[in-house]
Coordinates of C-alpha atoms and ligand atoms in Angstrom, one line a residue:
M86 CA -4.4 -24.9 -25.2
S87 CA -5.9 -25.9 -21.8
K88 CA -5.9 -23.4 -19.0
S89 CA -3.5 -25.5 -17.0
T90 CA -1.0 -25.6 -19.9
E91 CA -1.3 -21.9 -20.4
F92 CA -0.7 -21.3 -16.7
Q93 CA 2.4 -23.5 -16.7
L94 CA 3.8 -21.8 -19.7
V95 CA 3.4 -18.4 -18.2
K96 CA 4.8 -19.6 -14.9
G97 CA 7.8 -21.1 -16.7
R98 CA 8.5 -17.9 -18.6
V99 CA 8.1 -15.7 -15.5
F100 CA 10.2 -17.9 -13.2
A101 CA 13.0 -18.1 -15.8
D102 CA 13.1 -14.4 -16.4
L103 CA 13.0 -13.5 -12.8
G104 CA 15.4 -16.2 -11.5
L105 CA 12.8 -17.9 -9.4
Y106 CA 12.7 -21.6 -8.5
E107 CA 10.2 -24.1 -7.0
R108 CA 12.1 -23.8 -3.7
V109 CA 13.4 -20.4 -2.8
S110 CA 14.7 -18.5 0.2
G111 CA 12.6 -15.9 1.9
L112 CA 15.4 -14.2 3.8
Y113 CA 17.9 -11.8 2.3
D114 CA 20.3 -10.3 4.8
G115 CA 23.1 -9.4 2.4
Q116 CA 22.9 -12.9 0.9
W117 CA 20.0 -15.3 0.4
L118 CA 19.8 -17.7 3.3
A119 CA 20.2 -21.4 2.5
G120 CA 16.8 -23.1 2.8
E121 CA 18.0 -26.5 4.0
G122 CA 16.5 -27.5 7.3
R123 CA 14.3 -24.5 7.6
R124 CA 10.6 -24.1 7.8
R125 CA 8.9 -23.5 4.5
I126 CA 5.6 -22.0 3.4
A127 CA 3.8 -22.9 0.2
V128 CA 2.7 -20.1 -2.1
H129 CA -0.4 -21.0 -4.1
S130 CA -1.8 -19.1 -7.0
P131 CA -5.4 -17.8 -6.4
I132 CA -6.0 -18.4 -10.1
N133 CA -6.2 -22.2 -9.8
G134 CA -4.8 -23.1 -6.4
E135 CA -1.6 -24.5 -7.9
R136 CA 1.5 -24.4 -5.8
L137 CA 3.8 -21.9 -7.3
A138 CA 6.8 -22.4 -4.9
E139 CA 7.9 -23.2 -1.4
V140 CA 9.6 -20.4 0.4
A141 CA 12.0 -20.9 3.4
V142 CA 11.0 -18.4 6.1
A143 CA 13.1 -16.6 8.6
D144 CA 13.2 -17.4 12.4
E145 CA 14.1 -15.1 15.3
E146 CA 17.8 -15.7 15.1
D147 CA 17.9 -14.9 11.4
Y148 CA 16.0 -11.8 12.0
S149 CA 18.4 -10.5 14.7
R150 CA 21.3 -11.1 12.3
L151 CA 19.6 -9.4 9.5
I152 CA 18.9 -6.3 11.7
E153 CA 22.6 -6.2 12.7
R154 CA 23.7 -6.3 9.1
A155 CA 21.2 -3.7 8.1
W156 CA 22.6 -1.2 10.6
M157 CA 26.1 -2.0 9.3
S158 CA 24.9 -1.0 5.8
F159 CA 23.3 2.1 7.2
A160 CA 26.7 3.3 8.5
E161 CA 28.0 3.3 5.0
W162 CA 24.9 4.3 3.0
S163 CA 24.0 7.3 5.2
L164 CA 27.3 8.9 4.3
V165 CA 26.7 8.8 0.6
P166 CA 25.4 12.2 -0.6
A167 CA 21.7 12.3 -1.2
P168 CA 21.8 13.0 -4.9
K169 CA 24.2 10.1 -5.3
R170 CA 21.7 7.9 -3.5
G171 CA 19.2 9.2 -6.0
E172 CA 21.4 8.0 -8.8
V173 CA 21.3 4.5 -7.4
V174 CA 17.5 4.6 -7.2
R175 CA 17.4 5.9 -10.8
E176 CA 19.4 2.8 -11.8
I177 CA 17.0 0.6 -9.9
G178 CA 14.0 2.3 -11.7
D179 CA 15.7 1.7 -15.0
R180 CA 16.3 -1.9 -14.3
L181 CA 12.7 -2.4 -13.2
R182 CA 11.7 -1.0 -16.6
E183 CA 13.3 -4.1 -18.2
Y184 CA 11.1 -6.4 -16.1
V185 CA 7.7 -4.6 -16.4
D186 CA 6.0 -7.4 -18.2
T187 CA 7.3 -10.5 -16.4
L188 CA 7.1 -8.8 -12.9
G189 CA 3.6 -7.7 -13.8
L190 CA 2.8 -11.3 -14.8
L191 CA 4.2 -12.6 -11.5
V192 CA 1.8 -10.3 -9.7
S193 CA -1.0 -11.9 -11.7
L194 CA 0.2 -15.4 -10.9
E195 CA 0.7 -14.7 -7.2
V196 CA -2.2 -12.4 -6.3
G197 CA -4.5 -12.8 -9.2
K198 CA -4.4 -9.3 -10.7
T199 CA -5.0 -8.9 -14.4
P200 CA -1.7 -8.4 -16.3
V201 CA -2.5 -4.8 -17.1
E202 CA -3.0 -4.2 -13.4
G203 CA 0.1 -6.2 -12.5
K204 CA 2.1 -4.2 -15.0
G205 CA 0.5 -1.0 -13.6
E206 CA 1.9 -1.8 -10.2
V207 CA 5.4 -2.2 -11.6
Q208 CA 4.9 1.0 -13.4
E209 CA 4.0 2.6 -10.1
M210 CA 7.4 1.4 -8.7
I211 CA 9.1 3.0 -11.7
D212 CA 7.2 6.3 -11.2
I213 CA 8.1 6.4 -7.5
A214 CA 11.7 5.7 -8.3
D215 CA 11.6 8.8 -10.6
F216 CA 10.0 10.8 -7.9
A217 CA 12.6 9.7 -5.4
V218 CA 15.4 10.7 -7.8
G219 CA 14.1 14.2 -8.0
L220 CA 13.5 14.3 -4.2
S221 CA 17.1 13.3 -3.6
R222 CA 18.0 16.9 -4.6
Q223 CA 15.1 18.5 -2.8
L224 CA 15.5 17.4 0.8
Y225 CA 15.1 20.9 2.0
G226 CA 15.1 22.3 5.6
K227 CA 13.9 25.7 6.6
T228 CA 16.0 28.6 7.8
I229 CA 14.1 30.5 10.5
A230 CA 14.8 34.1 11.6
S231 CA 16.6 33.9 15.0
E232 CA 15.6 36.3 17.7
R233 CA 19.2 36.4 18.9
Q234 CA 21.9 38.4 17.2
H235 CA 24.7 36.4 15.5
H236 CA 22.6 33.3 15.6
R237 CA 21.5 31.0 12.8
L238 CA 18.4 28.8 13.3
F239 CA 17.6 26.1 10.8
E240 CA 16.1 22.7 10.4
Q241 CA 17.8 19.7 8.8
W242 CA 16.5 16.2 8.1
H243 CA 18.5 13.0 8.9
P244 CA 17.6 9.4 8.1
H245 CA 16.1 7.4 10.9
G246 CA 18.5 4.4 10.3
V247 CA 16.9 1.1 9.5
V248 CA 13.3 1.4 8.6
G249 CA 10.8 -1.5 8.7
V250 CA 8.2 -2.0 6.0
I251 CA 5.4 -4.5 6.4
T252 CA 3.1 -4.9 3.4
A253 CA -0.3 -6.3 2.5
F254 CA -0.9 -8.9 -0.2
N255 CA -2.9 -6.7 -2.5
F256 CA -0.1 -4.4 -3.6
P257 CA 2.9 -6.7 -3.5
C258 CA 5.3 -4.3 -5.3
A259 CA 4.0 -0.8 -5.3
V260 CA 3.6 -0.2 -1.6
W261 CA 7.1 -1.4 -0.8
S262 CA 8.5 1.0 -3.4
W263 CA 6.5 3.9 -2.0
N264 CA 8.3 3.4 1.2
A265 CA 11.6 1.9 0.2
F266 CA 12.7 4.4 -2.5
I267 CA 11.8 7.5 -0.6
A268 CA 13.4 6.1 2.6
A269 CA 16.6 5.1 0.7
V270 CA 17.2 8.5 -0.9
I271 CA 17.0 10.0 2.6
G272 CA 19.7 7.6 3.7
N273 CA 17.8 4.9 5.4
V274 CA 18.2 1.1 4.9
V275 CA 15.0 -0.9 4.5
V276 CA 13.8 -4.2 6.0
W277 CA 10.8 -5.6 4.2
K278 CA 8.4 -8.1 5.5
P279 CA 6.0 -8.9 2.7
S280 CA 2.7 -10.7 2.9
P281 CA 3.3 -14.4 2.6
N282 CA 0.8 -14.2 -0.3
G283 CA 3.2 -11.8 -2.1
A284 CA 6.5 -13.5 -1.1
L285 CA 7.6 -14.4 -4.6
T286 CA 7.1 -10.9 -5.9
A287 CA 9.2 -9.6 -3.0
I288 CA 11.9 -12.1 -3.7
A289 CA 12.0 -11.3 -7.4
I290 CA 12.1 -7.5 -6.8
T291 CA 15.0 -8.0 -4.3
N292 CA 16.9 -10.0 -7.0
I293 CA 16.4 -7.1 -9.5
V294 CA 17.4 -4.5 -7.0
N295 CA 20.5 -6.5 -6.0
E296 CA 21.7 -6.7 -9.5
V297 CA 22.1 -2.9 -9.5
L298 CA 23.6 -2.7 -6.0
D299 CA 26.1 -5.5 -6.8
E300 CA 27.2 -3.8 -10.1
Q301 CA 27.8 -0.6 -8.1
G302 CA 29.7 -2.3 -5.3
L303 CA 27.2 -1.1 -2.8
P304 CA 26.3 -2.9 0.4
A305 CA 22.8 -4.5 0.8
L306 CA 20.3 -1.8 1.3
F307 CA 17.0 -3.6 0.8
F308 CA 16.6 -6.6 3.2
V309 CA 13.8 -9.1 3.1
A310 CA 12.3 -11.5 5.7
V311 CA 9.3 -13.6 4.7
D312 CA 7.3 -15.1 7.5
G313 CA 4.3 -17.4 7.6
A314 CA 1.8 -15.9 10.1
G315 CA 3.1 -12.5 11.2
E316 CA 6.0 -13.9 13.4
I317 CA 8.6 -11.6 11.9
G318 CA 6.0 -8.8 11.7
R319 CA 5.5 -9.0 15.5
L320 CA 9.3 -9.0 16.1
M321 CA 9.6 -5.9 13.9
S322 CA 6.8 -4.1 15.7
S323 CA 8.5 -4.6 19.1
D324 CA 12.0 -3.9 17.9
R325 CA 13.6 -0.7 19.1
K326 CA 16.2 -1.2 16.4
L327 CA 13.5 -0.1 13.9
P328 CA 12.9 3.5 14.8
L329 CA 10.2 3.7 12.1
L330 CA 7.9 1.0 11.0
S331 CA 5.6 1.5 8.1
F332 CA 2.7 -0.9 8.2
T333 CA 0.1 -1.5 5.4
G334 CA -2.6 -4.0 6.1
S335 CA -6.0 -4.5 7.8
V336 CA -7.2 -2.4 10.7
R337 CA -7.2 -5.5 12.9
T338 CA -3.5 -6.2 12.4
G339 CA -2.7 -2.5 12.4
R340 CA -4.1 -2.1 15.9
E341 CA -1.8 -4.8 17.2
V342 CA 1.2 -3.2 15.4
A343 CA 0.3 0.3 16.6
A344 CA 0.1 -1.0 20.2
R345 CA 3.5 -2.7 20.0
V346 CA 5.2 0.2 18.3
G347 CA 3.5 2.6 20.8
E348 CA 4.7 0.5 23.7
R349 CA 8.3 1.2 22.7
I350 CA 7.5 4.8 21.8
G351 CA 8.6 4.1 18.2
R352 CA 7.2 5.8 15.1
S353 CA 4.8 4.2 12.7
I354 CA 3.2 4.9 9.4
L355 CA -0.1 3.1 9.4
E356 CA -1.9 2.5 6.1
L357 CA -4.9 0.4 7.1
G358 CA -8.2 -0.6 5.7
G359 CA -10.8 1.6 4.0
N360 CA -14.5 1.7 3.5
N361 CA -14.7 4.0 0.6
A362 CA -17.8 5.6 -0.8
A363 CA -18.8 7.3 -4.0
I364 CA -21.6 9.9 -3.9
V365 CA -23.5 10.3 -7.1
T366 CA -25.8 13.3 -7.4
P367 CA -28.5 14.1 -10.0
D368 CA -26.0 16.7 -11.5
A369 CA -23.4 14.0 -12.3
D370 CA -22.3 13.1 -15.8
M371 CA -23.9 9.6 -15.7
E372 CA -21.5 8.0 -18.1
I373 CA -18.5 9.1 -16.0
A374 CA -20.3 8.1 -12.8
L375 CA -21.1 4.7 -14.1
R376 CA -17.6 3.9 -15.3
G377 CA -16.0 5.5 -12.2
V378 CA -18.2 3.5 -9.8
A379 CA -17.7 0.3 -11.8
F380 CA -14.0 0.6 -11.9
G381 CA -13.8 1.7 -8.2
A382 CA -15.9 -1.2 -7.1
L383 CA -14.7 -4.0 -9.4
A384 CA -11.1 -3.4 -10.3
T385 CA -8.6 -5.8 -8.7
A386 CA -11.6 -8.0 -7.7
A387 CA -12.4 -5.3 -5.1
Q388 CA -9.2 -6.1 -3.3
R389 CA -7.9 -2.5 -3.2
C390 CA -7.7 -0.5 0.0
T391 CA -9.4 2.2 -2.1
T392 CA -12.1 0.0 -3.6
T393 CA -15.6 1.6 -3.6
R394 CA -17.6 -0.4 -1.1
R395 CA -20.5 2.0 -0.6
L396 CA -22.5 3.8 -3.3
I397 CA -24.4 6.8 -1.9
L398 CA -26.9 7.3 -4.6
H399 CA -29.5 10.1 -4.8
E400 CA -33.0 8.7 -4.5
S401 CA -33.9 9.9 -7.9
L402 CA -31.2 7.8 -9.6
F403 CA -32.5 4.4 -8.4
D404 CA -34.5 3.9 -11.5
S405 CA -32.0 5.1 -14.0
L406 CA -28.3 4.7 -12.9
L407 CA -28.8 1.6 -10.7
P408 CA -30.3 -0.7 -13.4
R409 CA -27.3 0.2 -15.6
L410 CA -24.9 -0.7 -12.8
I411 CA -26.7 -4.0 -12.2
E412 CA -26.3 -4.7 -15.9
A413 CA -22.6 -3.9 -15.7
Y414 CA -22.3 -6.3 -12.8
R415 CA -24.1 -9.0 -14.7
S416 CA -21.9 -8.7 -17.8
V417 CA -18.5 -8.2 -16.2
R418 CA -16.3 -11.2 -17.0
V419 CA -14.9 -13.0 -14.0
G420 CA -12.2 -15.6 -14.5
S421 CA -8.5 -16.2 -14.8
P422 CA -6.7 -12.9 -15.2
L423 CA -4.5 -14.6 -17.8
E424 CA -7.5 -14.8 -20.2
P425 CA -8.2 -11.8 -22.4
G426 CA -11.3 -9.9 -21.6
V427 CA -11.4 -10.8 -17.9
L428 CA -11.8 -7.8 -15.7
V429 CA -12.4 -9.5 -12.3
G430 CA -9.9 -12.1 -11.2
P431 CA -9.9 -14.4 -8.1
L432 CA -9.9 -13.5 -4.5
I433 CA -6.7 -14.1 -2.7
S434 CA -7.8 -17.2 -0.7
G435 CA -10.5 -19.5 0.3
R436 CA -10.8 -17.5 3.5
A437 CA -11.6 -14.4 1.5
V438 CA -14.3 -16.4 -0.3
E439 CA -15.8 -17.3 3.1
S440 CA -15.8 -13.7 4.2
Y441 CA -17.6 -12.8 1.0
S442 CA -20.3 -15.4 1.7
S443 CA -20.5 -14.5 5.3
A444 CA -20.8 -10.8 4.7
I445 CA -23.7 -11.4 2.2
G446 CA -25.4 -13.6 4.7
R447 CA -25.1 -11.0 7.4
A448 CA -26.3 -8.2 5.1
E449 CA -29.4 -10.3 4.2
A450 CA -30.0 -11.0 7.9
S451 CA -29.9 -7.2 8.5
G452 CA -32.5 -6.5 5.8
G453 CA -30.3 -6.2 2.8
R454 CA -31.5 -7.2 -0.6
V455 CA -29.2 -8.8 -3.1
L456 CA -29.7 -7.1 -6.5
V457 CA -27.1 -9.1 -8.4
G458 CA -24.4 -11.6 -7.5
N459 CA -24.1 -13.7 -4.3
S460 CA -22.5 -16.7 -5.9
V461 CA -19.3 -18.6 -5.4
L462 CA -18.2 -19.6 -8.8
A463 CA -16.7 -22.9 -9.9
L464 CA -15.1 -22.1 -13.2
P465 CA -14.1 -24.9 -15.6
G466 CA -10.4 -25.6 -15.6
L467 CA -9.9 -23.3 -12.6
E468 CA -11.4 -25.5 -9.9
G469 CA -8.8 -24.6 -7.2
G470 CA -9.3 -20.9 -7.8
N471 CA -11.2 -18.4 -5.6
Y472 CA -13.9 -16.9 -7.8
V473 CA -17.1 -15.0 -6.7
A474 CA -19.7 -13.1 -8.5
P475 CA -19.6 -9.3 -8.0
T476 CA -22.5 -8.4 -5.8
L477 CA -24.8 -5.4 -5.3
I478 CA -26.9 -5.1 -2.2
D479 CA -29.4 -2.3 -1.2
G480 CA -31.9 -1.8 1.6
L481 CA -29.3 -1.7 4.4
A482 CA -29.1 1.1 7.1
P483 CA -25.9 3.1 6.3
D484 CA -24.7 2.5 9.9
S485 CA -25.5 -1.2 10.0
E486 CA -22.6 -3.3 11.3
I487 CA -21.8 -5.0 8.0
V488 CA -21.8 -1.8 6.0
C489 CA -19.4 -0.3 8.5
E490 CA -16.9 -3.1 8.0
E491 CA -14.4 -3.5 5.2
T492 CA -15.1 -6.9 3.5
F493 CA -12.2 -7.5 1.1
A494 CA -14.4 -8.8 -1.7
P495 CA -16.6 -7.5 -4.5
I496 CA -19.7 -6.4 -2.6
L497 CA -21.1 -2.9 -3.1
Y498 CA -23.7 -1.6 -0.7
V499 CA -26.1 0.9 -2.4
L500 CA -27.4 3.5 0.0
S501 CA -30.0 6.1 -0.8
Y502 CA -29.9 9.8 0.2
S503 CA -32.3 12.8 -0.4
D504 CA -30.2 15.8 0.4
L505 CA -26.5 16.5 0.4
E506 CA -26.2 16.9 4.1
E507 CA -27.6 13.4 4.5
A508 CA -25.2 12.1 1.9
F509 CA -22.2 13.5 3.9
A510 CA -23.6 12.1 7.2
I511 CA -23.9 8.6 5.5
H512 CA -20.5 9.0 4.0
N513 CA -18.7 9.9 7.2
C514 CA -20.5 7.4 9.6
V515 CA -18.1 4.5 9.1
P516 CA -15.0 4.1 11.2
Q517 CA -12.5 4.2 8.3
G518 CA -11.4 7.3 6.3
L519 CA -9.3 6.4 3.3
S520 CA -10.8 7.4 0.0
S521 CA -13.9 9.1 -1.2
S522 CA -15.5 10.5 -4.3
I523 CA -18.3 12.6 -5.5
F524 CA -19.7 12.6 -9.0
S525 CA -21.3 15.9 -9.8
N526 CA -21.0 18.8 -12.1
N527 CA -22.6 21.2 -9.6
L528 CA -19.9 23.5 -8.2
R529 CA -21.7 24.0 -4.9
E530 CA -22.1 20.3 -4.3
V531 CA -18.4 19.7 -5.2
E532 CA -17.1 22.4 -3.0
A533 CA -19.3 21.3 -0.1
F534 CA -17.9 17.8 -0.5
L535 CA -14.4 19.2 -0.3
S536 CA -15.2 21.5 2.6
V537 CA -14.8 20.7 6.3
V538 CA -18.4 19.4 6.4
G539 CA -17.8 17.1 3.5
S540 CA -15.6 14.1 3.1
D541 CA -13.6 13.2 6.2
C542 CA -11.1 11.0 4.2
G543 CA -7.5 11.3 3.4
L544 CA -8.3 11.2 -0.3
A545 CA -11.2 13.1 -1.9
N546 CA -11.9 12.7 -5.6
V547 CA -14.2 14.7 -7.8
N548 CA -15.6 12.9 -10.9
A549 CA -13.1 10.2 -10.5
G550 CA -13.6 6.9 -8.6
T551 CA -12.2 6.2 -5.1
A552 CA -9.5 3.8 -6.5
G553 CA -6.4 4.6 -8.6
A554 CA -4.3 7.2 -6.9
E555 CA -1.3 8.8 -8.5
I556 CA 2.1 8.7 -6.8
G557 CA 2.6 12.5 -6.7
G558 CA 0.2 13.1 -3.9
A559 CA 0.5 11.9 -0.3
F560 CA -1.5 8.7 0.1
G561 CA -3.3 7.7 3.3
G562 CA -6.4 8.0 5.4
E563 CA -7.9 9.1 8.6
K564 CA -9.7 7.5 11.6
D565 CA -9.3 3.7 11.6
T566 CA -7.2 3.9 8.4
G567 CA -4.4 5.1 10.6
G568 CA -3.4 8.6 9.6
G569 CA -0.3 7.6 7.8
R570 CA 0.9 9.2 4.6
E571 CA 3.2 7.6 2.0
S572 CA 4.4 8.3 -1.5
G573 CA 4.4 11.9 -2.9
S574 CA 4.1 15.5 -1.7
D575 CA 6.0 15.9 1.6
A576 CA 5.3 12.4 2.8
W577 CA 9.1 11.9 2.7
K578 CA 9.3 13.8 6.0
A579 CA 8.0 10.7 7.9
Y580 CA 11.2 8.8 6.8
A581 CA 13.5 11.4 8.3
R582 CA 14.1 12.9 11.7
R583 CA 13.9 16.6 12.0
Q584 CA 16.7 18.4 13.8
T585 CA 16.4 22.0 14.8
V586 CA 19.8 23.6 14.9
T587 CA 20.9 26.8 16.6
V588 CA 24.4 28.1 15.8
N589 CA 25.8 31.0 17.8
Y590 CA 28.6 32.6 15.7
G591 CA 28.9 35.7 18.0
D592 CA 31.2 36.4 20.9
E593 CA 28.4 36.6 23.5
L594 CA 25.9 34.1 24.8
P595 CA 22.4 35.7 24.6
L596 CA 19.6 33.5 25.8
A597 CA 16.2 33.0 24.2
Q598 CA 13.3 35.0 25.5
G599 CA 15.7 37.6 27.0
V600 CA 16.5 35.3 30.0
T601 CA 19.6 36.3 31.8
F602 CA 21.8 33.8 33.7
D603 CA 25.0 35.3 34.9
V604 CA 27.1 32.9 36.8
N605 CA 29.8 35.4 37.9
Ligands
NAD960 P1 -3.2 -8.2 6.9 O1 -3.5 -7.2 8.0 O2 -3.8 -9.6 7.1 O3 -1.7 -8.4 6.7 C1 -0.8 -7.3 6.4 C2 0.6 -7.7 6.7 O4 0.7 -7.8 8.2 C3 1.1 -9.0 6.1 O5 2.4 -8.8 5.7 C4 1.0 -10.0 7.3 O6 1.8 -11.1 7.1 C5 1.4 -9.1 8.4 N1 1.0 -9.5 9.8 C6 0.1 -10.4 10.1 N2 0.0 -10.5 11.4 C7 0.9 -9.6 11.9 C8 1.2 -9.2 13.3 N3 0.6 -9.7 14.3 N4 2.1 -8.2 13.4 C9 2.7 -7.6 12.3 N5 2.4 -8.0 11.1 C10 1.5 -9.0 10.9 O7 -3.7 -7.6 5.6 P2 -3.9 -8.2 4.1 O8 -5.0 -9.2 4.1 O9 -2.5 -8.7 3.6 O10 -4.2 -6.9 3.2 C11 -5.5 -6.4 3.1 C12 -5.7 -5.2 4.0 O11 -4.7 -4.2 3.8 C13 -7.0 -4.5 3.8 O12 -7.6 -4.2 5.0 C14 -6.6 -3.3 3.0 O13 -7.5 -2.2 3.0 C15 -5.3 -3.0 3.6 N6 -4.5 -2.1 2.8 C16 -4.4 -0.8 3.1 C17 -3.6 0.0 2.2 C18 -3.5 1.5 2.5 O14 -2.6 2.1 1.9 N7 -4.3 2.1 3.4 C19 -3.0 -0.5 1.1 C20 -3.2 -1.8 0.8 C21 -3.9 -2.6 1.7

């Protein structure tokens, strides 16, 4: 069977199962907006450049109506007891279980992940749904000892109202669910602006979620507005009717979003780009290090925010570990993610391929030496796809401009260190601070890495790669990565407003700090 036929078969099956068509609406405001007469964007598959569908996008008027309706839903939803809200999220998680395979394949078609990674993303949604169900019974506030007699002092957490979620292309399902399910059990209503490159996945998920809400006679809780070039994203950033905006994307766009939200003194959760490094010391288990670095640097075609982009390798390992890594880079199969055995799929767009080539050019101009890779690939039967050869480069200064940037493509810079202090200095010299890892079995090295002089990132992994976080921990990074936290642990608090409550149940009015204020 030709690659094109196989692609069409998969597309047909996925579209039929998920209720997608060649022309779909990209605005859900309680109902799907009719597409006639509206601007449309085309969604192409990075696998072969084929047009998957056309999506009608929202304009400013549509957006205003959507926000109004979302607040109407909030009035109802916020009064539902939290554990009952959890029940609804449980049903949604169960329904998603029925669609793991096809939704995972849609992720493959739309953003080029391998089916196992696409499925993993859907699994992550299910996991976070389970987490949110538990959380719906654990939205605790503290009781604090009051200094005044017959007074009770405590904290409670209320929903913000309507919460905006803007997501990047590279996690078209999971990141929305990290935000949406946690926000929903707290009592918020969610407005999602997905990446145009993940629009079909967003539409399919909304269809699945709506099945559950309709069955339960609930109002719309998960709204969607697709745009073409950030128009709706800009409206959301400036909109005072979104007290909280969670933004996942590049540092460049995040800066603009942060400025707009800051201007209106709103709250934001910023999950921006990373520039993650793995340190490999002579005391590492080399098999684990090799696999951990290869997975971290190559999985999802290096289009994860947590992708390993810098390998900080002890100078003594350049003759042993590095040749093995070069070999792994040579042998890894690049191609259509629908083909068995392929580990590295396409980049999301032609622009991403250009930034790959340009970064390599800049690295070479700065003294970098390409060890393997540096090739844009024209694969038979996949001519419209965006394929590149995974590339290793050494010889660059750790603080050179190109090494300090996040290039969203499979390029790994290999940097040399001689002592651990130097490794940490190299590690921390980039502006981003998302994920980090050390491969070592030496307790002192590991603990130093985890100490205040070690990794300055939001995620620090030991003998595990920089990529592949679990949902139970709070996820996010420091410095230019934005400081936001999503997903597990107590990250839920960002989706709620804290209220400190004082109740005087006595028959006097004592004031705090012993202040007296007698008016008669
Ligand atoms: P991007 O910044 O180009 O786009 C992100 C989102 O912002 C998209 O939905 C886009 O349509 C929207 N957008 C564009 N212009 C906007 C504007 N002016 N105002 C508001 N929204 C606007 O990022 P991308 O290419 O889709 O994704 C890759 C980037 O996302 C990488 O930098 C990656 O590291 C980062 N990322 C970070 C995390 C994290 O958790 N830290 C997770 C995934 C991706």
